[in-house]
PDB file of N, CA and C in Angstrom:
ATOM      1  N   MET A   1       1.377  -1.281   0.061  1.00 68.00           N
ATOM      2  CA  MET A   1       0.483  -0.110   0.194  1.00 68.00           C
ATOM      3  C   MET A   1       1.536   0.619  -0.053  1.00 68.00           C
ATOM      4  N   LYS A   2       0.473   2.143  -0.740  1.00 74.00           N
ATOM      5  CA  LYS A   2       1.221   3.301  -0.814  1.00 74.00           C
ATOM      6  C   LYS A   2       0.829   4.701   0.421  1.00 74.00           C
ATOM      7  N   MET A   3       1.733   4.849   1.444  1.00 72.00           N
ATOM      8  CA  MET A   3       0.793   5.462   1.781  1.00 72.00           C
ATOM      9  C   MET A   3       0.791   7.485   1.225  1.00 72.00           C
ATOM     10  N   SER A   4       0.083   7.790   1.995  1.00 71.00           N
ATOM     11  CA  SER A   4       0.198   9.820   1.275  1.00 71.00           C
ATOM     12  C   SER A   4       1.295  10.356   2.401  1.00 71.00           C
ATOM     13  N   LYS A   5       1.956  10.862   1.345  1.00 75.00           N
ATOM     14  CA  LYS A   5       3.575  11.847   1.762  1.00 75.00           C
ATOM     15  C   LYS A   5       3.251  12.695   2.746  1.00 75.00           C
ATOM     16  N   GLU A   6       1.786  13.475   2.567  1.00 75.00           N
ATOM     17  CA  GLU A   6       1.811  14.250   2.892  1.00 75.00           C
ATOM     18  C   GLU A   6       0.933  13.608   5.117  1.00 75.00           C
ATOM     19  N   LEU A   7       1.065  12.543   5.200  1.00 71.00           N
ATOM     20  CA  LEU A   7       1.076  11.507   7.053  1.00 71.00           C
ATOM     21  C   LEU A   7       1.535  11.049   7.575  1.00 71.00           C
ATOM     22  N   ILE A   8       2.840  10.807   5.898  1.00 74.00           N
ATOM     23  CA  ILE A   8       4.546  10.156   7.064  1.00 74.00           C
ATOM     24  C   ILE A   8       4.863  11.782   7.444  1.00 74.00           C
ATOM     25  N   LYS A   9       5.161  12.366   6.449  1.00 75.00           N
ATOM     26  CA  LYS A   9       5.809  13.765   6.782  1.00 75.00           C
ATOM     27  C   LYS A   9       5.239  14.606   8.213  1.00 75.00           C
ATOM     28  N   GLY A  10       4.266  14.246   7.845  1.00 76.00           N
ATOM     29  CA  GLY A  10       3.517  14.868   9.613  1.00 76.00           C
ATOM     30  C   GLY A  10       3.749  14.884  10.382  1.00 76.00           C
ATOM     31  N   SER A  11       4.182  12.791  10.543  1.00 89.00           N
ATOM     32  CA  SER A  11       5.414  12.161  11.717  1.00 89.00           C
ATOM     33  C   SER A  11       6.771  11.561  12.157  1.00 89.00           C
ATOM     34  N   THR A  12       6.832  12.494  10.606  1.00 94.00           N
ATOM     35  CA  THR A  12       8.148  11.697  11.188  1.00 94.00           C
ATOM     36  C   THR A  12       9.087  11.635  11.926  1.00 94.00           C
ATOM     37  N   SER A  13       9.045  13.156  12.205  1.00 94.00           N
ATOM     38  CA  SER A  13       9.750  14.051  13.776  1.00 94.00           C
ATOM     39  C   SER A  13       9.158  12.610  15.048  1.00 94.00           C
ATOM     40  N   THR A  14       8.614  12.225  15.030  1.00 95.00           N
ATOM     41  CA  THR A  14       7.792  12.007  15.752  1.00 95.00           C
ATOM     42  C   THR A  14       8.430  10.338  16.221  1.00 95.00           C
ATOM     43  N   LEU A  15       8.130   9.652  15.066  1.00 96.00           N
ATOM     44  CA  LEU A  15       8.420   8.037  14.884  1.00 96.00           C
ATOM     45  C   LEU A  15      10.132   8.098  15.534  1.00 96.00           C
ATOM     46  N   LEU A  16      10.509   9.416  14.515  1.00 97.00           N
ATOM     47  CA  LEU A  16      12.293   9.047  14.888  1.00 97.00           C
ATOM     48  C   LEU A  16      12.551   9.112  16.655  1.00 97.00           C
ATOM     49  N   LEU A  17      11.525  10.584  17.648  1.00 97.00           N
ATOM     50  CA  LEU A  17      12.085  10.923  19.388  1.00 97.00           C
ATOM     51  C   LEU A  17      11.530   9.096  19.156  1.00 97.00           C
ATOM     52  N   SER A  18      10.569   8.593  18.970  1.00 97.00           N
ATOM     53  CA  SER A  18      10.406   7.804  19.435  1.00 97.00           C
ATOM     54  C   SER A  18      11.148   7.123  19.291  1.00 97.00           C
ATOM     55  N   LEU A  19      12.482   5.665  18.724  1.00 98.00           N
ATOM     56  CA  LEU A  19      12.878   5.799  19.013  1.00 98.00           C
ATOM     57  C   LEU A  19      14.208   5.796  19.675  1.00 98.00           C
ATOM     58  N   LEU A  20      14.525   6.876  19.126  1.00 98.00           N
ATOM     59  CA  LEU A  20      15.340   7.018  20.023  1.00 98.00           C
ATOM     60  C   LEU A  20      15.392   7.952  21.666  1.00 98.00           C
ATOM     61  N   ASP A  21      14.159   7.260  21.672  1.00 97.00           N
ATOM     62  CA  ASP A  21      13.908   7.336  23.891  1.00 97.00           C
ATOM     63  C   ASP A  21      13.880   5.637  23.600  1.00 97.00           C
ATOM     64  N   VAL A  22      13.997   4.826  23.193  1.00 97.00           N
ATOM     65  CA  VAL A  22      14.260   3.209  23.255  1.00 97.00           C
ATOM     66  C   VAL A  22      16.128   3.618  23.508  1.00 97.00           C
ATOM     67  N   LYS A  23      16.320   4.045  22.798  1.00 97.00           N
ATOM     68  CA  LYS A  23      18.018   3.744  22.345  1.00 97.00           C
ATOM     69  C   LYS A  23      19.154   4.969  21.541  1.00 97.00           C
ATOM     70  N   PRO A  24      20.287   5.101  21.734  1.00 97.00           N
ATOM     71  CA  PRO A  24      20.798   6.279  20.684  1.00 97.00           C
ATOM     72  C   PRO A  24      21.079   5.327  20.048  1.00 97.00           C
ATOM     73  N   MET A  25      21.329   5.705  18.315  1.00 97.00           N
ATOM     74  CA  MET A  25      21.228   4.910  17.055  1.00 97.00           C
ATOM     75  C   MET A  25      21.644   6.453  16.315  1.00 97.00           C
ATOM     76  N   TYR A  26      22.055   5.713  14.919  1.00 96.00           N
ATOM     77  CA  TYR A  26      23.238   6.497  14.361  1.00 96.00           C
ATOM     78  C   TYR A  26      21.944   6.231  13.277  1.00 96.00           C
ATOM     79  N   GLY A  27      21.868   7.094  12.361  1.00 96.00           N
ATOM     80  CA  GLY A  27      20.800   8.111  11.428  1.00 96.00           C
ATOM     81  C   GLY A  27      20.683   6.547  10.325  1.00 96.00           C
ATOM     82  N   TYR A  28      21.996   5.868   9.997  1.00 95.00           N
ATOM     83  CA  TYR A  28      21.330   4.920   8.734  1.00 95.00           C
ATOM     84  C   TYR A  28      20.353   3.730  10.205  1.00 95.00           C
ATOM     85  N   GLU A  29      20.850   3.363  10.260  1.00 96.00           N
ATOM     86  CA  GLU A  29      20.518   2.707  11.896  1.00 96.00           C
ATOM     87  C   GLU A  29      18.758   2.509  11.606  1.00 96.00           C
ATOM     88  N   LEU A  30      18.639   3.879  11.518  1.00 97.00           N
ATOM     89  CA  LEU A  30      17.672   4.476  12.138  1.00 97.00           C
ATOM     90  C   LEU A  30      16.273   4.538  11.048  1.00 97.00           C
ATOM     91  N   ILE A  31      16.723   4.544  10.069  1.00 97.00           N
ATOM     92  CA  ILE A  31      16.296   3.780   8.602  1.00 97.00           C
ATOM     93  C   ILE A  31      15.685   2.748   8.440  1.00 97.00           C
ATOM     94  N   LYS A  32      16.463   2.242   9.268  1.00 97.00           N
ATOM     95  CA  LYS A  32      16.935   0.488   8.211  1.00 97.00           C
ATOM     96  C   LYS A  32      16.058  -0.152   9.836  1.00 97.00           C
ATOM     97  N   VAL A  33      15.937   0.392  11.365  1.00 97.00           N
ATOM     98  CA  VAL A  33      14.980   0.601  12.218  1.00 97.00           C
ATOM     99  C   VAL A  33      13.704   0.733  11.910  1.00 97.00           C
ATOM    100  N   LEU A  34      12.823   1.968  11.022  1.00 96.00           N
ATOM    101  CA  LEU A  34      11.811   1.635  11.117  1.00 96.00           C
ATOM    102  C   LEU A  34      11.421   1.218   9.633  1.00 96.00           C
ATOM    103  N   GLU A  35      12.463   1.072   8.975  1.00 95.00           N
ATOM    104  CA  GLU A  35      11.562   0.529   7.243  1.00 95.00           C
ATOM    105  C   GLU A  35      11.112  -1.650   8.015  1.00 95.00           C
ATOM    106  N   GLN A  36      11.943  -2.013   8.911  1.00 97.00           N
ATOM    107  CA  GLN A  36      11.719  -3.178   9.777  1.00 97.00           C
ATOM    108  C   GLN A  36      10.530  -2.783  10.419  1.00 97.00           C
ATOM    109  N   LYS A  37      10.647  -2.175  11.676  1.00 96.00           N
ATOM    110  CA  LYS A  37       9.406  -2.058  12.149  1.00 96.00           C
ATOM    111  C   LYS A  37       7.935  -1.648  11.500  1.00 96.00           C
ATOM    112  N   SER A  38       8.319  -1.010  10.628  1.00 93.00           N
ATOM    113  CA  SER A  38       6.896  -0.360  10.095  1.00 93.00           C
ATOM    114  C   SER A  38       6.823  -1.981   8.574  1.00 93.00           C
ATOM    115  N   GLU A  39       7.183  -2.908   8.881  1.00 93.00           N
ATOM    116  CA  GLU A  39       7.582  -3.889   7.405  1.00 93.00           C
ATOM    117  C   GLU A  39       7.538  -3.022   6.163  1.00 93.00           C
ATOM    118  N   GLY A  40       8.352  -2.394   5.886  1.00 91.00           N
ATOM    119  CA  GLY A  40       8.567  -1.291   4.864  1.00 91.00           C
ATOM    120  C   GLY A  40       8.127   0.027   4.401  1.00 91.00           C
ATOM    121  N   LEU A  41       7.037  -0.654   5.683  1.00 91.00           N
ATOM    122  CA  LEU A  41       6.250   0.377   5.117  1.00 91.00           C
ATOM    123  C   LEU A  41       6.890   2.361   5.040  1.00 91.00           C
ATOM    124  N   PHE A  42       7.829   2.290   5.804  1.00 91.00           N
ATOM    125  CA  PHE A  42       8.573   3.785   5.755  1.00 91.00           C
ATOM    126  C   PHE A  42       9.738   3.077   5.504  1.00 91.00           C
ATOM    127  N   SER A  43      10.205   3.905   4.142  1.00 90.00           N
ATOM    128  CA  SER A  43      11.242   3.489   3.735  1.00 90.00           C
ATOM    129  C   SER A  43      12.031   4.374   3.707  1.00 90.00           C
ATOM    130  N   PHE A  44      12.824   5.511   3.972  1.00 91.00           N
ATOM    131  CA  PHE A  44      12.905   6.585   3.935  1.00 91.00           C
ATOM    132  C   PHE A  44      14.856   7.159   2.948  1.00 91.00           C
ATOM    133  N   LYS A  45      15.128   7.548   2.839  1.00 91.00           N
ATOM    134  CA  LYS A  45      16.509   7.569   2.038  1.00 91.00           C
ATOM    135  C   LYS A  45      16.824   8.446   3.363  1.00 91.00           C
ATOM    136  N   GLU A  46      18.132   8.409   3.243  1.00 91.00           N
ATOM    137  CA  GLU A  46      19.149   9.230   4.192  1.00 91.00           C
ATOM    138  C   GLU A  46      19.053  11.254   4.580  1.00 91.00           C
ATOM    139  N   GLY A  47      18.374  11.287   2.741  1.00 91.00           N
ATOM    140  CA  GLY A  47      18.158  12.796   2.242  1.00 91.00           C
ATOM    141  C   GLY A  47      16.852  13.177   3.143  1.00 91.00           C
ATOM    142  N   THR A  48      16.480  11.993   3.904  1.00 91.00           N
ATOM    143  CA  THR A  48      15.688  12.512   3.954  1.00 91.00           C
ATOM    144  C   THR A  48      15.482  12.434   5.535  1.00 91.00           C
ATOM    145  N   ILE A  49      15.722  11.773   6.146  1.00 95.00           N
ATOM    146  CA  ILE A  49      16.488  11.717   7.986  1.00 95.00           C
ATOM    147  C   ILE A  49      16.986  12.068   8.051  1.00 95.00           C
ATOM    148  N   TYR A  50      18.583  12.924   7.460  1.00 96.00           N
ATOM    149  CA  TYR A  50      19.147  13.566   8.428  1.00 96.00           C
ATOM    150  C   TYR A  50      19.128  14.623   8.083  1.00 96.00           C
ATOM    151  N   PRO A  51      18.141  15.424   7.631  1.00 96.00           N
ATOM    152  CA  PRO A  51      18.327  17.423   8.295  1.00 96.00           C
ATOM    153  C   PRO A  51      16.847  17.546   8.257  1.00 96.00           C
ATOM    154  N   ILE A  52      15.791  15.978   9.324  1.00 96.00           N
ATOM    155  CA  ILE A  52      14.700  16.203  10.010  1.00 96.00           C
ATOM    156  C   ILE A  52      15.816  16.457  11.274  1.00 96.00           C
ATOM    157  N   LEU A  53      16.354  15.069  11.987  1.00 97.00           N
ATOM    158  CA  LEU A  53      17.908  15.289  13.275  1.00 97.00           C
ATOM    159  C   LEU A  53      18.424  16.011  13.488  1.00 97.00           C
ATOM    160  N   HIS A  54      18.864  17.103  12.594  1.00 97.00           N
ATOM    161  CA  HIS A  54      19.620  18.337  11.977  1.00 97.00           C
ATOM    162  C   HIS A  54      18.765  19.007  12.667  1.00 97.00           C
ATOM    163  N   ASN A  55      17.858  18.919  12.332  1.00 97.00           N
ATOM    164  CA  ASN A  55      16.606  19.924  13.326  1.00 97.00           C
ATOM    165  C   ASN A  55      16.051  19.451  13.909  1.00 97.00           C
ATOM    166  N   LEU A  56      15.602  18.803  14.350  1.00 98.00           N
ATOM    167  CA  LEU A  56      15.442  18.025  15.611  1.00 98.00           C
ATOM    168  C   LEU A  56      16.529  18.760  16.913  1.00 98.00           C
ATOM    169  N   GLU A  57      18.094  18.282  16.511  1.00 98.00           N
ATOM    170  CA  GLU A  57      18.576  18.932  17.079  1.00 98.00           C
ATOM    171  C   GLU A  57      18.243  20.464  17.447  1.00 98.00           C
ATOM    172  N   LYS A  58      18.081  21.257  16.416  1.00 98.00           N
ATOM    173  CA  LYS A  58      18.026  22.649  16.332  1.00 98.00           C
ATOM    174  C   LYS A  58      17.399  23.618  17.243  1.00 98.00           C
ATOM    175  N   GLN A  59      16.130  22.542  17.535  1.00 98.00           N
ATOM    176  CA  GLN A  59      14.918  22.470  18.600  1.00 98.00           C
ATOM    177  C   GLN A  59      15.711  21.850  19.756  1.00 98.00           C
ATOM    178  N   GLY A  60      16.265  21.045  19.956  1.00 98.00           N
ATOM    179  CA  GLY A  60      16.911  21.610  21.366  1.00 98.00           C
ATOM    180  C   GLY A  60      16.551  19.899  22.245  1.00 98.00           C
ATOM    181  N   LEU A  61      16.005  18.800  20.790  1.00 98.00           N
ATOM    182  CA  LEU A  61      15.084  17.668  21.799  1.00 98.00           C
ATOM    183  C   LEU A  61      16.388  16.918  21.703  1.00 98.00           C
ATOM    184  N   ILE A  62      17.518  16.029  20.667  1.00 98.00           N
ATOM    185  CA  ILE A  62      17.918  15.208  21.034  1.00 98.00           C
ATOM    186  C   ILE A  62      19.753  16.390  20.880  1.00 98.00           C
ATOM    187  N   VAL A  63      20.035  15.443  21.231  1.00 98.00           N
ATOM    188  CA  VAL A  63      21.612  15.657  21.266  1.00 98.00           C
ATOM    189  C   VAL A  63      22.665  14.213  20.364  1.00 98.00           C
ATOM    190  N   SER A  64      23.673  15.306  19.714  1.00 98.00           N
ATOM    191  CA  SER A  64      24.059  13.514  18.441  1.00 98.00           C
ATOM    192  C   SER A  64      25.420  14.171  18.907  1.00 98.00           C
ATOM    193  N   TYR A  65      26.344  12.738  19.077  1.00 96.00           N
ATOM    194  CA  TYR A  65      27.893  12.948  19.328  1.00 96.00           C
ATOM    195  C   TYR A  65      28.261  11.873  18.301  1.00 96.00           C
ATOM    196  N   TRP A  66      29.691  11.928  18.796  1.00 95.00           N
ATOM    197  CA  TRP A  66      30.510  10.384  17.418  1.00 95.00           C
ATOM    198  C   TRP A  66      31.150   9.965  18.316  1.00 95.00           C
ATOM    199  N   GLY A  67      30.772   8.007  18.448  1.00 92.00           N
ATOM    200  CA  GLY A  67      30.961   6.904  18.171  1.00 92.00           C
ATOM    201  C   GLY A  67      31.542   6.123  17.753  1.00 92.00           C
ATOM    202  N   GLU A  68      32.148   5.243  18.083  1.00 85.00           N
ATOM    203  CA  GLU A  68      32.884   4.223  17.415  1.00 85.00           C
ATOM    204  C   GLU A  68      31.373   3.750  17.128  1.00 85.00           C
ATOM    205  N   GLY A  69      31.522   2.627  15.615  1.00 76.00           N
ATOM    206  CA  GLY A  69      31.076   1.730  15.381  1.00 76.00           C
ATOM    207  C   GLY A  69      31.434   0.544  15.106  1.00 76.00           C
ATOM    208  N   ASN A  70      31.022  -0.083  13.418  1.00 76.00           N
ATOM    209  CA  ASN A  70      32.108  -1.594  13.333  1.00 76.00           C
ATOM    210  C   ASN A  70      33.858  -1.145  12.539  1.00 76.00           C
ATOM    211  N   GLY A  71      34.404  -1.682  12.830  1.00 77.00           N
ATOM    212  CA  GLY A  71      35.487  -1.563  12.708  1.00 77.00           C
ATOM    213  C   GLY A  71      36.100  -0.795  12.755  1.00 77.00           C
ATOM    214  N   ASN A  72      36.345   0.140  14.312  1.00 78.00           N
ATOM    215  CA  ASN A  72      36.635   1.309  14.549  1.00 78.00           C
ATOM    216  C   ASN A  72      35.817   2.460  13.549  1.00 78.00           C
ATOM    217  N   ARG A  73      35.244   3.013  12.396  1.00 85.00           N
ATOM    218  CA  ARG A  73      34.152   3.098  12.189  1.00 85.00           C
ATOM    219  C   ARG A  73      34.255   4.251  12.794  1.00 85.00           C
ATOM    220  N   LYS A  74      34.230   5.534  12.794  1.00 90.00           N
ATOM    221  CA  LYS A  74      33.360   6.796  13.299  1.00 90.00           C
ATOM    222  C   LYS A  74      32.153   7.034  12.866  1.00 90.00           C
ATOM    223  N   ARG A  75      30.576   7.176  14.215  1.00 94.00           N
ATOM    224  CA  ARG A  75      29.334   7.050  13.267  1.00 94.00           C
ATOM    225  C   ARG A  75      28.828   8.396  14.111  1.00 94.00           C
ATOM    226  N   LYS A  76      28.185   9.020  13.341  1.00 96.00           N
ATOM    227  CA  LYS A  76      27.440   9.678  14.898  1.00 96.00           C
ATOM    228  C   LYS A  76      26.186   9.950  14.959  1.00 96.00           C
ATOM    229  N   TYR A  77      26.155   9.539  16.613  1.00 97.00           N
ATOM    230  CA  TYR A  77      24.885   9.158  17.375  1.00 97.00           C
ATOM    231  C   TYR A  77      23.787  10.225  17.427  1.00 97.00           C
ATOM    232  N   TYR A  78      22.967   9.689  17.561  1.00 98.00           N
ATOM    233  CA  TYR A  78      21.640  10.880  17.834  1.00 98.00           C
ATOM    234  C   TYR A  78      21.157   9.927  19.217  1.00 98.00           C
ATOM    235  N   ASP A  79      20.927  10.873  20.592  1.00 98.00           N
ATOM    236  CA  ASP A  79      20.459  10.681  21.581  1.00 98.00           C
ATOM    237  C   ASP A  79      18.660  11.729  22.338  1.00 98.00           C
ATOM    238  N   ILE A  80      18.506  11.568  22.231  1.00 98.00           N
ATOM    239  CA  ILE A  80      16.986  12.425  22.941  1.00 98.00           C
ATOM    240  C   ILE A  80      17.238  12.441  23.641  1.00 98.00           C
ATOM    241  N   ASN A  81      17.047  13.226  24.842  1.00 98.00           N
ATOM    242  CA  ASN A  81      16.834  14.347  26.139  1.00 98.00           C
ATOM    243  C   ASN A  81      16.148  13.947  26.501  1.00 98.00           C
ATOM    244  N   ASP A  82      15.694  15.208  27.547  1.00 98.00           N
ATOM    245  CA  ASP A  82      14.506  15.344  28.562  1.00 98.00           C
ATOM    246  C   ASP A  82      13.727  15.645  27.744  1.00 98.00           C
ATOM    247  N   LYS A  83      13.720  17.345  27.163  1.00 98.00           N
ATOM    248  CA  LYS A  83      12.822  18.162  26.481  1.00 98.00           C
ATOM    249  C   LYS A  83      12.452  16.840  25.062  1.00 98.00           C
ATOM    250  N   GLY A  84      13.225  16.341  24.099  1.00 98.00           N
ATOM    251  CA  GLY A  84      12.276  15.218  24.150  1.00 98.00           C
ATOM    252  C   GLY A  84      11.534  14.279  24.545  1.00 98.00           C
ATOM    253  N   ARG A  85      11.797  14.147  25.390  1.00 98.00           N
ATOM    254  CA  ARG A  85      10.543  13.397  26.024  1.00 98.00           C
ATOM    255  C   ARG A  85      10.250  13.270  25.752  1.00 98.00           C
ATOM    256  N   GLU A  86       9.961  14.762  26.693  1.00 98.00           N
ATOM    257  CA  GLU A  86       8.387  15.547  27.017  1.00 98.00           C
ATOM    258  C   GLU A  86       7.771  16.204  26.073  1.00 98.00           C
ATOM    259  N   PHE A  87       8.304  16.340  24.527  1.00 97.00           N
ATOM    260  CA  PHE A  87       7.914  16.480  23.029  1.00 97.00           C
ATOM    261  C   PHE A  87       6.917  15.503  22.615  1.00 97.00           C
ATOM    262  N   VAL A  88       7.659  14.139  22.695  1.00 96.00           N
ATOM    263  CA  VAL A  88       7.555  13.015  22.064  1.00 96.00           C
ATOM    264  C   VAL A  88       5.927  12.579  22.520  1.00 96.00           C
ATOM    265  N   LYS A  89       6.177  12.258  24.297  1.00 96.00           N
ATOM    266  CA  LYS A  89       5.015  12.406  24.983  1.00 96.00           C
ATOM    267  C   LYS A  89       3.874  13.349  24.853  1.00 96.00           C
ATOM    268  N   GLU A  90       4.050  14.154  24.822  1.00 96.00           N
ATOM    269  CA  GLU A  90       2.779  14.349  24.253  1.00 96.00           C
ATOM    270  C   GLU A  90       2.616  15.150  23.363  1.00 96.00           C
ATOM    271  N   LYS A  91       3.585  14.120  21.872  1.00 95.00           N
ATOM    272  CA  LYS A  91       2.876  13.642  20.432  1.00 95.00           C
ATOM    273  C   LYS A  91       1.897  12.186  20.930  1.00 95.00           C
ATOM    274  N   LYS A  92       2.785  12.204  21.306  1.00 94.00           N
ATOM    275  CA  LYS A  92       1.614  10.487  21.875  1.00 94.00           C
ATOM    276  C   LYS A  92       0.465  10.775  22.425  1.00 94.00           C
ATOM    277  N   GLU A  93       0.210  11.709  22.529  1.00 95.00           N
ATOM    278  CA  GLU A  93      -0.957  11.610  23.686  1.00 95.00           C
ATOM    279  C   GLU A  93      -1.513  12.171  22.650  1.00 95.00           C
ATOM    280  N   GLU A  94      -1.002  12.951  21.910  1.00 94.00           N
ATOM    281  CA  GLU A  94      -2.552  14.101  21.085  1.00 94.00           C
ATOM    282  C   GLU A  94      -2.306  13.216  19.275  1.00 94.00           C
ATOM    283  N   TRP A  95      -1.441  12.073  19.168  1.00 92.00           N
ATOM    284  CA  TRP A  95      -1.858  11.435  18.176  1.00 92.00           C
ATOM    285  C   TRP A  95      -2.962  10.203  18.567  1.00 92.00           C
ATOM    286  N   ALA A  96      -2.482   9.743  19.735  1.00 93.00           N
ATOM    287  CA  ALA A  96      -3.453   8.732  20.366  1.00 93.00           C
ATOM    288  C   ALA A  96      -5.086   8.951  20.150  1.00 93.00           C
ATOM    289  N   VAL A  97      -5.612  10.851  20.898  1.00 93.00           N
ATOM    290  CA  VAL A  97      -6.811  11.590  20.171  1.00 93.00           C
ATOM    291  C   VAL A  97      -7.213  11.129  19.461  1.00 93.00           C
ATOM    292  N   PHE A  98      -6.231  11.103  18.424  1.00 91.00           N
ATOM    293  CA  PHE A  98      -6.021  11.799  17.061  1.00 91.00           C
ATOM    294  C   PHE A  98      -6.769  11.010  16.514  1.00 91.00           C
ATOM    295  N   LYS A  99      -6.777   9.814  16.569  1.00 91.00           N
ATOM    296  CA  LYS A  99      -6.387   8.237  15.754  1.00 91.00           C
ATOM    297  C   LYS A  99      -7.515   7.907  16.787  1.00 91.00           C
ATOM    298  N   THR A 100      -8.227   7.755  18.360  1.00 91.00           N
ATOM    299  CA  THR A 100      -9.578   7.687  17.936  1.00 91.00           C
ATOM    300  C   THR A 100     -10.593   8.498  17.179  1.00 91.00           C
ATOM    301  N   THR A 101     -10.458   9.321  17.132  1.00 89.00           N
ATOM    302  CA  THR A 101     -11.531  10.241  16.678  1.00 89.00           C
ATOM    303  C   THR A 101     -11.668  10.078  15.767  1.00 89.00           C
ATOM    304  N   VAL A 102     -10.311  10.122  14.698  1.00 90.00           N
ATOM    305  CA  VAL A 102     -10.423   9.474  13.461  1.00 90.00           C
ATOM    306  C   VAL A 102     -11.378   7.929  12.890  1.00 90.00           C
ATOM    307  N   ASP A 103     -11.122   7.584  13.497  1.00 89.00           N
ATOM    308  CA  ASP A 103     -11.850   5.881  13.912  1.00 89.00           C
ATOM    309  C   ASP A 103     -12.541   6.004  13.917  1.00 89.00           C
ATOM    310  N   GLN A 104     -12.686   6.998  15.166  1.00 87.00           N
ATOM    311  CA  GLN A 104     -14.938   7.406  15.313  1.00 87.00           C
ATOM    312  C   GLN A 104     -15.620   7.191  13.648  1.00 87.00           C
ATOM    313  N   VAL A 105     -15.378   8.416  13.979  1.00 89.00           N
ATOM    314  CA  VAL A 105     -16.037   8.640  12.525  1.00 89.00           C
ATOM    315  C   VAL A 105     -15.244   8.306  10.995  1.00 89.00           C
ATOM    316  N   LEU A 106     -14.663   7.545  11.308  1.00 92.00           N
ATOM    317  CA  LEU A 106     -14.662   6.892   9.980  1.00 92.00           C
ATOM    318  C   LEU A 106     -15.474   5.921   9.966  1.00 92.00           C
ATOM    319  N   ASN A 107     -15.209   5.021  11.381  1.00 90.00           N
ATOM    320  CA  ASN A 107     -16.703   4.138  11.992  1.00 90.00           C
ATOM    321  C   ASN A 107     -17.639   4.152  11.953  1.00 90.00           C
ATOM    322  N   GLY A 108     -17.836   5.423  11.591  1.00 83.00           N
ATOM    323  CA  GLY A 108     -19.579   6.461  12.177  1.00 83.00           C
ATOM    324  C   GLY A 108     -20.224   5.723  13.271  1.00 83.00           C
ATOM    325  N   GLU A 109     -19.056   5.708  14.370  1.00 67.00           N
ATOM    326  CA  GLU A 109     -19.342   5.543  15.930  1.00 67.00           C
ATOM    327  C   GLU A 109     -19.462   7.233  16.480  1.00 67.00           C
ATOM    328  N   LYS A 110     -20.922   7.147  17.072  1.00 66.00           N
ATOM    329  CA  LYS A 110     -21.003   8.727  17.832  1.00 66.00           C
ATOM    330  C   LYS A 110     -19.804   9.119  19.354  1.00 66.00           C
ATOM    331  N   ILE A 111     -19.528  10.039  18.224  1.00 62.00           N
ATOM    332  CA  ILE A 111     -18.790  10.996  19.405  1.00 62.00           C
ATOM    333  C   ILE A 111     -18.878  11.715  20.307  1.00 62.00           C
ATOM    334  N   VAL A 112     -19.220  11.479  21.716  1.00 67.00           N
ATOM    335  CA  VAL A 112     -18.999  12.056  22.941  1.00 67.00           C
ATOM    336  C   VAL A 112     -18.227  12.135  23.472  1.00 67.00           C
ATOM    337  N   TRP A 113     -18.375  13.659  23.638  1.00 65.00           N
ATOM    338  CA  TRP A 113     -17.751  15.047  24.083  1.00 65.00           C
ATOM    339  C   TRP A 113     -17.493  15.060  25.768  1.00 65.00           C
ATOM    340  N   GLU A 114     -16.796  14.674  26.393  1.00 64.00           N
ATOM    341  CA  GLU A 114     -16.473  15.164  27.640  1.00 64.00           C
ATOM    342  C   GLU A 114     -16.413  16.814  28.393  1.00 64.00           C
TER     343      GLU A 114
END
């Protein structure tokens, strides 16, 4: 199934932050984990992911550092910080409300607002 670019664009930062909340990763690793966890639905190029990571770093949501990779090769790792954890928590709550509401509308359920 082909997914709308707009849907993907709006959720990519949250997806990356969610993965970094599990453990620090380097860019290519993030690409592969996203692809694996989504069973191929999210298949990003490096040219898409790195600008998003740089933007998240500018926003103060993640930090980067150089670490050892395979064969003593240096890799730039990204890690979420406390501000990023709070941000992703809010985005997950926002997503839960959005998803529930969209499901209710699509399934013809009556929406009861409290």
